[in-house]
Coordinates of C-alpha atoms in Angstrom, one line a residue:
M1 CA -0.1 0.1 0.3
M2 CA 2.8 2.2 0.7
S3 CA 4.3 2.0 -2.5
I4 CA 1.3 3.6 -4.2
Y5 CA 1.6 6.3 -2.3
K6 CA 5.4 6.7 -3.0
K7 CA 4.7 6.6 -6.5
F8 CA 1.9 8.9 -6.9
L9 CA 4.2 11.5 -4.8
I10 CA 6.7 10.8 -7.2
V11 CA 5.0 11.5 -10.1
I12 CA 3.0 14.4 -8.6
I13 CA 5.9 16.4 -6.4
P14 CA 7.9 17.1 -10.2
I15 CA 4.8 18.2 -11.9
V16 CA 3.7 20.6 -8.9
L17 CA 7.6 22.0 -8.7
F18 CA 7.6 22.5 -12.4
T19 CA 4.2 24.3 -12.9
F20 CA 5.1 26.4 -9.7
F21 CA 8.6 27.5 -11.4
T22 CA 7.3 28.0 -14.9
C23 CA 4.2 29.9 -14.3
Q24 CA 5.5 32.9 -12.5
D25 CA 5.2 36.2 -13.7
N26 CA 7.5 37.6 -16.1
P27 CA 9.3 40.5 -14.3
E28 CA 10.0 42.3 -17.5
C29 CA 6.4 42.7 -17.8
S30 CA 6.1 44.8 -14.7
S31 CA 5.0 48.0 -16.6
C32 CA 2.2 46.8 -19.0
G33 CA -0.4 49.4 -17.9
G34 CA -2.7 47.5 -15.5
G35 CA -4.7 46.1 -18.2
L36 CA -8.3 46.9 -19.5
L37 CA -9.2 49.5 -16.6
D38 CA -6.0 51.1 -15.8
G39 CA -4.2 51.2 -19.5
Y40 CA -3.0 49.0 -22.3
L41 CA -4.0 45.7 -23.7
F42 CA -1.6 43.8 -25.9
K43 CA -2.6 41.3 -28.8
K44 CA -0.9 39.9 -31.9
V45 CA -2.7 41.3 -35.1
T46 CA -5.5 39.0 -36.7
Q47 CA -6.7 39.3 -40.3
E48 CA -9.6 40.6 -38.8
D49 CA -7.9 43.3 -37.0
L50 CA -6.6 44.6 -40.3
V51 CA -9.8 45.9 -41.7
D52 CA -9.3 48.4 -38.5
I53 CA -5.7 49.1 -38.2
G54 CA -4.4 48.3 -41.3
S55 CA -3.4 51.9 -42.1
I56 CA -1.0 52.1 -39.4
D57 CA 2.9 51.4 -40.7
G58 CA 4.2 48.4 -40.0
V59 CA 1.0 46.7 -38.7
N60 CA 0.8 43.1 -40.3
I61 CA -1.0 39.5 -39.1
G62 CA 1.2 38.3 -36.3
I63 CA 2.7 41.2 -35.2
C64 CA 2.3 42.2 -31.6
I65 CA 0.7 45.3 -30.4
R66 CA -0.3 47.4 -27.4
Y67 CA -3.6 49.6 -27.3
Q68 CA -6.1 51.0 -25.7
L69 CA -9.9 50.6 -26.1
T70 CA -12.6 53.2 -27.4
G71 CA -15.6 51.2 -27.0
L72 CA -16.7 48.4 -25.2
T73 CA -15.6 45.2 -27.5
E74 CA -11.9 44.5 -28.1
N75 CA -11.9 45.6 -31.7
D76 CA -12.7 49.4 -30.4
F77 CA -9.0 50.4 -31.1
D78 CA -8.0 53.8 -30.1
L79 CA -6.1 54.3 -33.4
D80 CA -3.7 57.0 -31.8
T81 CA -2.7 54.7 -28.8
I82 CA -1.4 51.7 -31.2
E83 CA 2.1 50.9 -30.9
I84 CA 4.0 48.0 -32.6
V85 CA 6.1 46.3 -29.8
D86 CA 8.7 43.2 -29.5
D87 CA 7.2 41.4 -27.3
C88 CA 3.6 40.1 -26.0
C89 CA 4.6 38.7 -22.9
C90 CA 1.8 41.1 -21.1
D91 CA -0.9 39.5 -22.9

């Protein structure tokens, strides 16, 4: 009976430790702007987004952008706030 518990612990403990250490916030993302209520959002541009923001230089499918919203939906981009960023680490 004890060997079942040992096997269980041998499997579970590494999984828990791996999850704990790999799922921490990236310290480089401390200045993301606070999310929806406080500031900026981050996203990778999709084909549907190009209809609204395709006129901005450098924006293409798969590029990561930082932006603010003008309305209640995710597609209401404030065009004056869109900026191309290197990494969507704060997504």
